[in-house]
Amino acid sequence: MKDKLSVGTSPHLHKDESVSRIMWLVVLSLAPAGIAGVLIFGLSALRVIILGVVSAVFSEGIIQLLTKKRITVLDGSAFLTGLLLAYNLPAHVPFWLPIVGSLFAVAIGKQVFGGLGQNIFNPALVGRVFLMASWPKYMTSFTRPMNYDAITCATPLAALKEGRAFENLSSWDLFLGLRGGCIGEVCILALLLGALFLFYKKYISWHIPLTYIATVGLFTYIFGQQGLFSGDWLLHVLTGGLILGAFFMATDYVTSPLTYKGQVIFGIGCGLLTAIIRLWGGYPEGVSYAILMMNAAAPIIDRFTKNRVYGKR
Amino acid sequence: MKKFFNEFLRGIAKENPTFVLVLGLCPTLAVSVSVINGIGMGIAATFVLLGSNIIVAVIKNSIPQRIRIPCYIVVIATFVTVTEMLMKAYSPALDRSLGIYVPLIVVNCMVLGRAEAYASKNTVMNSFFDGLGMGVGFTLALILISGIREALGAGTILGHRLFASFEPAFILGMPSGALLVIGLLLGFFNVLKGRKA
Amino acid sequence: MKEMVRYGFILALICTIASGLLAGMNLLTKARINAQAQDEEEASLKEVLPQGERFEAVRAEEEVLYYKVYDKSGKFVAVAFKASGKGYSSVIESMVGMNKDGVINAIKILSQNETPGLGAKVVEPGFVLGFSNKNLSQLDNIQAITGATISSGAVIDSVKKRAEEIKGII
């Protein structure tokens, strides 16, 4: 019975959409970024995506079977988790990496909390962070774009962090995704196409993604390497996993705040953390950690921003 | 005799300090990187537990209620310092890998917990077996946790390579990996207990 | 008031017994602990300068500055010293064996607590052997460990800095 009741703040609206339908449409909106990733990094990227998705769906099915729960592998949520995880991996990782990552994401990131809707953290990011901490060697060797071989190159952010000069990439290259990076994060154009579709369908609102990206841009502009107000904010916005994270992962319904006010706080928090990790942290990229940390804060944000019941003081 | 044996067994299964009482997690998290560390820590803590349980049971009637905690702490700290000296003298390599966590047994809540909750209310013999059982239970838990962490986090057990080709997951060698393993094991034992009940 | 005195007395008694016990224990183990530490130091000295036969500590106010190393024929051939630098998550301490002409013979990492799998690789031969047969100006060319630039840099910089200081005294 508990599964059939849902609790939310008023006002309540009835929508003619099921969770499953939304999930599959989000998957669809992510398709262009995946296709772009395969075009840029070659067929090994496709292999990573397929392995990630298939093992996420299988893990979910097996766990639900073992714990004798209703099997809901076709609701698209496990598919989406596997897809997002694969998008967060470099193209030339060993075959077992996406499998272990998906298993961890679904088992520890989602099912131990009780399945879809109960998880505190974004499962795909839990999987990614686990892989990052476990096998950093594979997670940080990125493939050179448009080369289709396992020739590695540094990401622009990693080069920036180590103070090395990187190959000159124009903002246009970055926008199209012609740089080293994870499969699904590089092609900003494709990601924006998908995001536009989600806006059009009103599945996501502007609150989290825009405040998130704006905060990162502003912060990295203010605290530039050559003194205040000199930062290369455009580079910071266009590289790393920021666009993928802001539109598709920070906006996850389950792990982000419910109210618009809360979502603005959430977005600014994500942006601050990302910028701080990128500028002064130990890692070149901080999107996954920023979103996970704010996921943990989401319940508190909800508590302080929930709509007041009408007439109550 | 059977009674003593029961006291002993209680610490291993029914009231296992790590998985049931959830005491002494700080050293458990910190030193369970390798099995040899786990065994060393387990033995050191068992020694301290035995000593402090016996002494506390002996002197329990001559200590006023209001200053019992400082008295227990002095007793425990003495045994810990003795352990540390012995370890430095006879097993310097282990001492180095356990590092600060040997002196920190003083604040291991398992030791003080047993002194306060058990030894101060029971006979010397009972306290001895309680300390032994708790110590062995703690050691077994440490071996289990560190076994998993060393096997998956470094691909070895007691320094021996397990698999021909295996990419160890570094996270299990880090504190976050310890939290993961302990959490999963706690959950597993709770499920087992739930099944039985 | 009387209570207080009694409590104080009991605590003092317990503490006295405990400290007596510890003093005894200290007497028993002290010699062995020192011997162990010395053995260890000697073993690491031997490791970085295998040709050394006799190691003579040069002290400045009790603290060992460096070791003068003599070979079989009793000739002064090399020095050995400790270097330490702040790595990514710990202070990395190393023992360095340097020939008299300023060429590093070998180094050994004595203690570190860096990230397993990344920074902790500084103890592995792949990194440590890179120091062998390098003079001080060549130290900068040592290949850092991939993904562990900070840990590698800490070792390289600390060895170089200390080596320059020692070279100035001998």
XYZ file of C-alpha atoms in Angstrom:
680
model
C 0.000 0.000 0.000
C 2.839 2.313 0.908
C 4.146 2.139 -2.645
C 0.882 3.500 -3.972
C 0.748 6.590 -1.830
C 2.846 9.600 -2.608
C 3.415 12.603 -0.409
C 4.108 16.058 -1.761
C 3.534 19.652 -0.885
C 0.382 21.362 -2.085
C -0.944 22.469 -4.512
C -1.413 19.093 -6.082
C -1.873 18.839 -9.787
C -2.737 15.753 -11.678
C -0.563 15.162 -14.668
C -1.378 12.774 -17.420
C 2.135 11.398 -17.402
C 3.576 8.342 -15.783
C 7.044 8.226 -14.272
C 7.973 5.627 -16.814
C 6.981 7.817 -19.762
C 9.032 10.724 -18.424
C 12.026 8.456 -17.925
C 11.946 7.190 -21.486
C 11.565 10.707 -22.881
C 14.568 11.852 -20.846
C 16.462 8.918 -22.350
C 15.357 10.129 -25.785
C 16.544 13.654 -25.015
C 19.955 12.252 -24.153
C 20.240 10.405 -27.463
C 21.837 13.271 -29.460
C 24.661 13.600 -26.933
C 25.318 9.866 -27.163
C 25.331 9.895 -30.945
C 27.716 12.843 -30.877
C 29.935 10.967 -28.428
C 30.099 7.945 -30.704
C 30.877 10.163 -33.707
C 33.647 11.894 -31.801
C 35.254 8.955 -30.002
C 34.362 6.018 -32.258
C 32.680 2.682 -31.712
C 34.354 1.992 -28.381
C 32.137 4.751 -26.986
C 29.100 2.847 -28.252
C 30.413 -0.284 -26.568
C 30.730 1.542 -23.233
C 27.183 2.901 -23.535
C 25.682 -0.502 -24.348
C 27.571 -2.238 -21.549
C 26.557 0.420 -19.048
C 22.884 0.336 -19.948
C 22.549 -3.443 -20.219
C 24.304 -4.123 -16.946
C 22.303 -1.452 -15.113
C 19.017 -2.998 -16.282
C 20.210 -6.506 -15.449
C 21.471 -5.459 -12.007
C 18.126 -3.875 -11.209
C 16.242 -6.973 -12.341
C 18.422 -9.367 -10.385
C 18.279 -7.298 -7.202
C 14.504 -6.977 -7.419
C 14.269 -10.704 -7.991
C 16.489 -11.478 -5.008
C 14.681 -9.095 -2.680
C 11.332 -10.332 -3.980
C 10.168 -6.908 -5.086
C 8.040 -6.026 -8.069
C 10.263 -6.156 -11.132
C 10.268 -2.743 -12.750
C 13.240 -2.960 -15.069
C 11.276 -1.540 -17.978
C 10.294 1.715 -16.297
C 13.351 3.313 -17.829
C 14.959 4.455 -14.602
C 17.648 1.773 -14.569
C 18.191 2.369 -18.279
C 18.645 6.071 -17.583
C 21.064 5.395 -14.721
C 23.198 3.138 -16.919
C 23.092 5.646 -19.766
C 24.121 8.593 -17.591
C 26.900 6.562 -16.010
C 28.255 5.566 -19.424
C 28.100 9.208 -20.525
C 30.352 9.998 -17.572
C 33.072 7.556 -18.609
C 35.962 7.996 -21.017
C 35.543 6.092 -24.282
C 38.402 3.622 -23.948
C 37.786 2.080 -20.545
C 38.137 -1.685 -20.037
C 34.907 -3.592 -20.633
C 34.333 -4.420 -16.963
C 34.448 -0.823 -15.783
C 30.948 0.220 -16.941
C 29.594 -3.134 -15.713
C 30.990 -2.733 -12.191
C 29.965 0.928 -12.182
C 26.382 0.183 -13.191
C 26.098 -2.609 -10.660
C 27.350 -0.302 -7.918
C 25.149 2.576 -9.066
C 21.986 0.483 -9.048
C 22.773 -1.656 -5.995
C 24.370 0.878 -3.631
C 23.149 4.102 -5.209
C 19.526 3.115 -5.477
C 18.303 -0.286 -4.314
C 19.759 -0.261 -0.802
C 17.688 2.847 -0.134
C 14.557 1.091 -1.319
C 14.523 1.680 -5.053
C 13.276 4.459 -7.293
C 12.108 7.511 -5.382
C 13.881 6.582 -2.152
C 17.481 7.218 -3.068
C 19.256 10.202 -1.540
C 21.963 10.466 -4.176
C 21.869 10.415 -7.935
C 22.667 6.739 -8.667
C 24.662 7.376 -11.844
C 26.914 9.824 -10.009
C 27.354 7.409 -7.122
C 28.578 4.882 -9.681
C 30.898 7.388 -11.291
C 32.432 8.545 -8.032
C 32.966 4.929 -6.980
C 34.796 4.197 -10.225
C 36.777 7.403 -9.900
C 37.978 6.502 -6.417
C 38.641 2.881 -7.328
C 40.293 2.975 -10.720
C 41.471 6.562 -11.234
C 43.934 5.392 -13.886
C 41.159 4.483 -16.300
C 38.830 7.264 -15.278
C 41.349 9.976 -16.060
C 42.826 8.816 -19.359
C 40.747 10.414 -22.028
C 40.737 9.679 -25.718
C 41.774 12.219 -28.308
C 38.710 13.313 -30.287
C 38.139 12.290 -33.926
C 40.984 9.815 -33.742
C 39.213 6.536 -32.968
C 42.382 5.130 -31.412
C 43.235 4.842 -27.792
C 45.550 7.848 -27.960
C 45.128 9.734 -24.742
C 45.024 13.437 -24.181
C 44.347 15.639 -21.184
C 41.035 17.396 -20.756
C 41.189 21.173 -20.939
C 40.332 21.362 -17.241
C 43.100 18.954 -16.239
C 45.583 20.944 -18.292
C 44.358 24.130 -16.667
C 44.726 22.601 -13.203
C 48.292 21.496 -13.751
C 49.137 24.882 -15.202
C 50.129 23.349 -18.523
C 49.249 24.881 -21.835
C 46.804 22.752 -23.775
C 46.286 22.525 -27.479
C 44.524 25.598 -28.610
C 40.849 24.876 -28.777
C 38.452 27.531 -29.917
C 35.184 27.975 -28.081
C 33.533 26.628 -31.206
C 35.505 23.363 -30.922
C 34.434 23.108 -27.317
C 30.828 23.790 -28.246
C 30.860 20.969 -30.795
C 32.736 18.658 -28.445
C 36.064 18.279 -30.214
C 38.086 17.766 -27.046
C 39.161 15.036 -24.685
C 36.527 14.134 -22.145
C 33.789 11.732 -21.154
C 31.541 10.271 -23.838
C 28.359 12.185 -23.137
C 29.696 15.437 -21.766
C 31.699 16.780 -24.683
C 29.135 17.838 -27.298
C 27.434 20.898 -25.817
C 25.318 21.390 -28.956
C 23.741 17.938 -28.658
C 23.197 18.339 -24.926
C 21.458 21.668 -25.443
C 19.196 20.116 -28.078
C 18.140 17.491 -25.564
C 17.696 20.076 -22.851
C 15.527 22.233 -25.110
C 13.278 19.235 -25.677
C 12.951 18.725 -21.918
C 12.120 22.429 -21.463
C 9.562 22.227 -24.222
C 7.917 19.231 -22.574
C 8.215 21.076 -19.219
C 9.969 18.122 -17.613
C 12.630 20.364 -16.186
C 12.438 23.982 -15.155
C 15.129 26.601 -15.661
C 15.784 27.029 -11.939
C 18.502 24.468 -11.278
C 20.408 24.401 -14.596
C 20.532 28.151 -15.136
C 21.499 29.126 -11.612
C 24.051 26.321 -11.600
C 25.756 27.347 -14.846
C 25.533 31.065 -14.077
C 27.127 30.578 -10.661
C 30.021 28.582 -12.100
C 30.534 31.189 -14.840
C 30.423 34.121 -12.448
C 32.640 32.533 -9.825
C 35.323 31.377 -12.256
C 35.262 34.816 -13.892
C 35.773 36.600 -10.579
C 38.533 34.320 -9.285
C 40.667 34.087 -12.377
C 44.263 32.962 -12.427
C 45.545 36.445 -13.257
C 43.790 38.220 -10.436
C 40.197 39.185 -9.821
C 37.751 39.469 -12.725
C 40.073 37.868 -15.244
C 38.908 34.255 -15.335
C 38.137 32.391 -18.542
C 34.516 31.784 -17.615
C 33.479 30.547 -21.050
C 36.069 27.772 -20.910
C 34.789 26.693 -17.502
C 31.199 26.629 -18.712
C 31.922 24.733 -21.921
C 34.278 22.100 -20.539
C 33.976 19.330 -18.017
C 30.656 17.773 -17.221
C 28.922 21.023 -16.325
C 26.288 21.121 -19.074
C 25.487 17.410 -18.805
C 25.373 17.650 -15.027
C 23.343 20.842 -14.824
C 20.594 19.821 -17.239
C 20.366 16.070 -16.793
C 21.713 15.110 -13.388
C 21.188 18.010 -10.993
C 17.562 18.134 -12.161
C 16.820 14.537 -11.147
C 13.368 14.707 -9.491
C 14.189 12.343 -6.679
C 17.350 13.972 -5.427
C 16.690 17.697 -5.930
C 14.479 20.068 -3.927
C 10.746 20.271 -4.635
C 10.098 24.012 -4.609
C 11.433 26.560 -7.087
C 13.006 28.548 -4.275
C 14.756 25.425 -3.071
C 15.902 24.624 -6.582
C 17.531 28.033 -6.948
C 19.436 27.462 -3.696
C 20.365 23.982 -4.920
C 21.647 25.325 -8.238
C 23.737 28.049 -6.617
C 25.156 25.541 -4.136
C 26.114 23.156 -6.939
C 27.728 26.024 -8.840
C 29.758 27.242 -5.875
C 30.995 23.764 -5.005
C 31.884 22.976 -8.613
C 33.831 26.204 -9.023
C 35.628 25.784 -5.701
C 36.668 22.215 -6.511
C 37.810 23.209 -9.984
C 39.793 26.223 -8.846
C 41.295 25.055 -5.567
C 40.417 21.386 -5.082
C 42.472 18.274 -5.644
C 40.596 17.199 -8.759
C 40.342 19.097 -12.035
C 36.589 18.506 -12.266
C 34.019 18.829 -9.512
C 30.563 18.508 -11.069
C 29.825 15.025 -9.754
C 31.003 15.804 -6.227
C 29.140 19.111 -6.180
C 25.858 17.524 -7.226
C 26.254 14.636 -4.770
C 26.972 17.021 -1.898
C 23.943 19.125 -2.753
C 21.861 15.929 -3.067
C 22.673 15.327 0.567
C 21.549 18.864 1.383
C 18.300 18.652 -0.617
C 16.115 17.363 2.269
C 17.234 20.266 4.467
C 16.649 22.757 1.668
C 13.173 21.285 1.283
C 12.519 21.703 4.953
C 13.278 25.411 4.911
C 11.604 26.245 1.623
C 8.465 24.185 1.682
C 5.283 26.031 0.883
C 3.374 27.151 3.915
C -0.049 25.740 4.361
C -2.533 28.536 3.619
C -3.597 30.336 6.776
C -0.919 28.798 8.940
C 1.431 31.125 10.697
C 32.398 -24.187 33.208
C 29.546 -24.039 30.761
C 28.592 -20.670 32.178
C 32.022 -19.246 31.411
C 31.896 -20.678 27.942
C 28.592 -18.906 27.357
C 30.099 -15.636 28.551
C 32.848 -16.165 26.015
C 30.524 -17.044 23.116
C 28.275 -14.064 23.753
C 30.984 -11.651 22.640
C 31.606 -13.536 19.425
C 28.091 -13.797 18.038
C 25.114 -12.525 19.988
C 26.788 -9.382 21.259
C 29.594 -8.993 18.761
C 31.141 -5.606 19.560
C 31.427 -4.533 15.933
C 28.354 -5.921 14.232
C 25.829 -5.965 17.074
C 26.930 -3.446 19.690
C 28.563 -1.277 16.991
C 31.313 -0.209 19.378
C 34.906 0.665 18.609
C 34.265 1.583 14.999
C 36.995 4.221 14.801
C 39.934 1.795 14.957
C 37.938 -0.678 12.881
C 37.599 1.856 10.084
C 41.170 2.995 10.363
C 43.239 -0.158 10.561
C 41.217 -2.686 8.570
C 43.192 -2.029 5.391
C 45.080 -5.300 5.606
C 44.486 -8.575 7.406
C 47.769 -8.402 9.288
C 46.788 -4.996 10.666
C 43.387 -6.388 11.616
C 44.907 -9.304 13.508
C 47.450 -7.063 15.231
C 44.821 -4.561 16.287
C 42.523 -7.370 17.408
C 45.182 -8.954 19.585
C 46.234 -5.623 21.068
C 42.641 -4.701 21.901
C 41.957 -8.171 23.319
C 44.963 -7.860 25.603
C 43.813 -4.466 26.834
C 40.235 -5.677 27.282
C 41.322 -8.709 29.288
C 43.598 -6.665 31.498
C 41.172 -3.839 32.128
C 38.220 -6.182 32.682
C 40.132 -8.200 35.263
C 41.526 -5.204 37.135
C 38.229 -3.338 37.095
C 36.431 -6.435 38.403
C 39.024 -6.778 41.155
C 38.921 -3.186 42.333
C 35.241 -2.494 41.640
C 34.303 -2.494 45.313
C 36.998 -0.104 46.420
C 36.267 2.573 43.820
C 33.687 5.201 44.796
C 30.838 5.483 42.295
C 31.532 9.125 41.458
C 35.126 8.733 40.344
C 34.823 5.364 38.664
C 35.289 6.643 35.091
C 38.680 8.306 35.706
C 39.784 5.195 37.556
C 38.785 2.940 34.668
C 40.531 5.225 32.211
C 43.768 5.120 34.199
C 43.604 1.316 34.262
C 42.888 1.136 30.530
C 45.550 3.683 29.648
C 48.122 1.726 31.617
C 47.397 -1.443 29.709
C 47.396 0.391 26.406
C 50.798 1.916 27.122
C 52.160 -1.488 28.095
C 50.797 -2.918 24.844
C 52.370 -0.116 22.867
C 55.767 -0.637 24.470
C 55.650 -4.381 23.873
C 54.631 -3.850 20.285
C 57.407 -1.335 19.685
C 59.932 -3.712 21.174
C 58.886 -6.958 19.550
C 56.994 -6.048 16.406
C 58.079 -2.613 15.167
C 56.702 -3.179 11.678
C 53.195 -3.776 13.012
C 53.572 -0.824 15.354
C 54.406 1.403 12.438
C 51.472 0.275 10.305
C 48.985 0.610 13.183
C 50.500 3.963 14.086
C 48.440 6.250 16.251
C 45.630 3.706 16.589
C 47.417 1.678 19.243
C 47.506 4.549 21.764
C 43.959 5.367 20.675
C 42.706 2.061 22.103
C 42.437 4.138 25.297
C 39.406 5.883 23.879
C 38.006 2.802 22.185
C 34.491 2.815 23.568
C 34.422 -0.962 23.468
C 37.020 -1.202 26.254
C 35.475 1.442 28.496
C 32.035 0.104 27.603
C 32.849 -3.371 28.880
C 34.490 -2.013 32.023
C 31.463 0.131 32.803
C 28.695 -2.170 31.639
C 30.090 -5.534 32.624
C 33.267 -5.778 34.666
C 32.114 -3.264 37.274
C 29.113 -5.474 38.063
C 30.442 -8.999 37.669
C 32.954 -11.390 39.164
C 36.569 -11.545 38.071
C 36.166 -14.876 36.278
C 33.061 -13.770 34.412
C 34.765 -10.518 33.449
C 37.775 -12.426 32.191
C 35.651 -14.537 29.855
C 33.591 -11.540 28.823
C 36.775 -9.685 27.904
C 38.129 -12.683 26.054
C 34.894 -13.203 24.123
C 34.578 -9.524 23.244
C 38.208 -9.384 22.199
C 37.951 -12.454 20.014
C 34.685 -11.195 18.548
C 36.336 -7.872 17.750
C 39.326 -9.651 16.213
C 37.125 -11.889 14.057
C 35.127 -8.883 12.863
C 38.348 -7.067 12.019
C 39.662 -10.079 10.115
C 36.435 -10.315 8.130
C 36.391 -6.618 7.251
C 40.090 -6.371 6.523
C 39.952 -9.622 4.528
C 37.338 -8.173 2.204
C 39.158 -4.855 1.966
C 42.564 -6.370 1.330
C 41.273 -8.919 -1.191
C 39.310 -6.400 -3.252
C 41.291 -3.265 -2.491
C 44.785 -4.626 -3.022
C 44.204 -8.085 -4.540
C 46.101 -9.802 -1.745
C 45.481 -11.697 1.488
C 48.207 -11.381 4.124
C 50.401 -10.045 1.371
C 49.914 -13.008 -0.964
C 48.629 -12.242 -4.421
C 45.197 -13.830 -4.922
C 44.524 -13.553 -8.618
C 46.817 -13.585 -11.605
C 45.342 -10.478 -13.145
C 43.067 -8.318 -11.080
C 42.597 -4.593 -10.936
C 42.101 -3.765 -7.273
C 39.507 -1.148 -6.377
C 41.512 1.506 -4.561
C 38.439 2.860 -2.818
C 38.442 -0.134 -0.490
C 41.867 0.875 0.766
C 40.529 4.294 1.726
C 38.352 5.199 4.727
C 35.292 5.517 2.495
C 35.782 1.898 1.454
C 35.861 0.874 5.100
C 32.534 2.606 5.699
C 31.057 0.852 2.658
C 32.231 -2.614 3.728
C 31.145 -2.156 7.348
C 27.768 -0.792 6.266
C 27.123 -3.684 3.909
C 28.240 -6.270 6.485
C 26.042 -4.671 9.167
C 23.116 -4.812 6.778
C 23.892 -8.405 5.898
C 24.036 -9.499 9.546
C 20.820 -7.635 10.302
C 19.088 -9.447 7.455
C 20.364 -12.761 8.818
C 19.121 -11.873 12.276
C 15.772 -10.796 10.857
C 15.388 -14.126 9.101
C 16.056 -16.022 12.302
C 13.628 -14.019 14.398
C 35.143 18.031 51.856
C 36.187 14.774 53.459
C 34.762 12.952 50.461
C 36.886 15.029 48.133
C 40.046 14.160 49.990
C 39.143 10.489 49.917
C 38.470 10.585 46.161
C 41.713 12.396 45.562
C 43.578 9.873 47.633
C 42.102 6.880 45.795
C 42.816 8.384 42.392
C 46.334 9.282 43.416
C 46.897 5.747 44.664
C 45.709 4.210 41.417
C 47.798 6.601 39.382
C 50.871 5.880 41.470
C 50.510 2.139 41.011
C 49.929 2.617 37.290
C 52.925 4.864 36.803
C 55.121 2.510 38.814
C 54.049 -0.314 36.570
C 54.734 1.727 33.450
C 58.150 2.796 34.696
C 59.079 -0.836 35.228
C 57.777 -1.778 31.820
C 59.752 1.049 30.269
C 62.949 -0.187 31.888
C 62.319 -3.653 30.520
C 61.585 -2.662 26.940
C 63.608 0.505 26.414
C 66.835 -1.154 25.354
C 65.033 -3.367 22.888
C 62.990 -0.519 21.399
C 66.139 1.518 20.817
C 67.940 -1.460 19.328
C 65.001 -2.066 16.985
C 65.040 1.540 15.814
C 68.783 1.366 15.261
C 68.539 -1.899 13.323
C 65.927 -0.391 11.111
C 67.981 2.709 10.443
C 70.993 0.564 9.653
C 68.992 -1.634 7.299
C 67.751 1.349 5.326
C 71.270 2.819 5.239
C 72.558 -0.464 3.839
C 69.820 -0.423 1.268
C 70.635 2.998 -0.159
C 74.419 2.483 -0.016
C 75.202 -1.234 -0.315
C 78.906 -0.550 -0.751
C 79.043 1.100 2.668
C 80.792 -0.801 5.444
C 80.723 1.639 8.319
C 78.191 4.394 8.929
C 79.220 7.227 11.171
C 76.533 9.598 12.378
C 77.347 13.293 12.221
C 75.313 15.022 14.892
C 74.353 18.566 15.632
C 72.887 18.876 19.100
C 71.870 15.239 19.485
C 70.083 15.190 16.144
C 71.624 13.157 13.359
C 72.409 15.497 10.485
C 73.768 12.906 8.116
C 75.866 9.755 8.054
C 79.403 9.567 6.772
C 79.798 6.324 4.892
C 83.102 4.434 4.650
C 83.743 1.507 2.324
C 85.619 -1.749 3.048
C 89.039 -0.155 2.838
C 87.948 2.527 5.289
C 87.758 5.288 2.717
C 85.093 8.005 3.062
C 82.975 7.464 -0.087
C 79.471 8.738 0.439
C 76.905 10.322 2.718
C 73.413 9.242 3.674
C 70.697 11.499 5.038
C 66.970 11.761 5.565
C 64.741 14.091 3.594
C 61.095 14.831 4.170
C 58.519 16.842 2.285
C 54.788 17.477 2.434
C 53.008 15.292 -0.095
C 49.340 15.140 -0.986
C 48.058 13.729 2.284
C 51.101 13.088 4.453
C 54.714 13.926 5.065
C 56.861 11.660 2.926
C 60.171 10.751 4.541
C 62.969 9.201 2.583
C 66.514 7.969 3.176
C 68.965 9.163 0.554
C 72.355 7.701 -0.270
C 74.580 10.160 -2.105
C 78.112 9.574 -3.359
C 80.780 12.066 -2.375
C 80.686 13.667 -5.834
C 77.014 14.567 -5.427
C 75.507 11.739 -7.462
C 72.532 10.031 -5.839
C 73.150 6.318 -5.345
C 69.654 5.275 -4.278
C 66.756 6.454 -2.192
C 64.265 4.596 -0.041
C 60.921 5.871 1.148
C 60.800 5.426 4.923
C 57.267 6.541 5.624
C 54.319 7.906 3.699
C 50.548 7.843 3.858
C 49.554 8.885 0.357
C 46.499 7.801 -1.637
C 46.717 4.052 -2.278
C 47.241 3.330 -5.942
C 48.257 6.872 -6.809
C 50.587 8.756 -4.481
C 51.513 5.606 -2.590
C 53.308 4.485 -5.729
C 56.277 6.626 -4.671
C 57.568 3.591 -2.768
C 57.620 1.423 -5.889
C 60.839 0.728 -7.798
C 59.418 2.365 -10.908
C 59.662 5.727 -9.215
C 62.461 5.233 -6.679
C 64.934 3.762 -9.187
C 64.586 6.946 -11.191
C 66.806 8.666 -8.623
C 69.756 6.338 -9.061
C 72.879 7.740 -10.699
C 71.444 11.218 -11.077
C 73.304 14.306 -10.048
C 71.405 17.101 -8.402
C 70.633 19.087 -11.524
C 69.282 15.982 -13.240
C 66.766 15.373 -10.464
C 64.258 17.698 -12.080
C 63.983 15.390 -15.076
C 62.647 12.472 -13.042
C 59.361 11.281 -14.478
C 56.512 12.024 -12.067
C 53.946 9.306 -11.438
C 50.878 9.762 -13.606
C 48.076 11.262 -11.543
C 50.348 11.807 -8.553
C 52.326 14.915 -9.432
C 52.100 16.313 -5.919
C 53.447 13.208 -4.171
C 56.209 12.743 -6.749
C 57.121 16.414 -6.581
C 57.307 16.307 -2.786
C 59.885 13.516 -2.883
C 61.923 15.079 -5.680
C 61.948 18.549 -4.142
C 62.698 17.384 -0.614
C 65.561 15.139 -1.770
C 67.006 17.881 -3.919
C 66.775 20.562 -1.258
C 68.297 18.409 1.465
C 71.000 17.100 -0.865
C 72.062 20.644 -1.682
C 72.247 21.530 2.012
C 74.288 18.446 2.857
C 76.562 18.978 -0.112
C 77.284 22.409 1.264
C 78.504 21.035 4.607
C 80.647 18.090 3.566
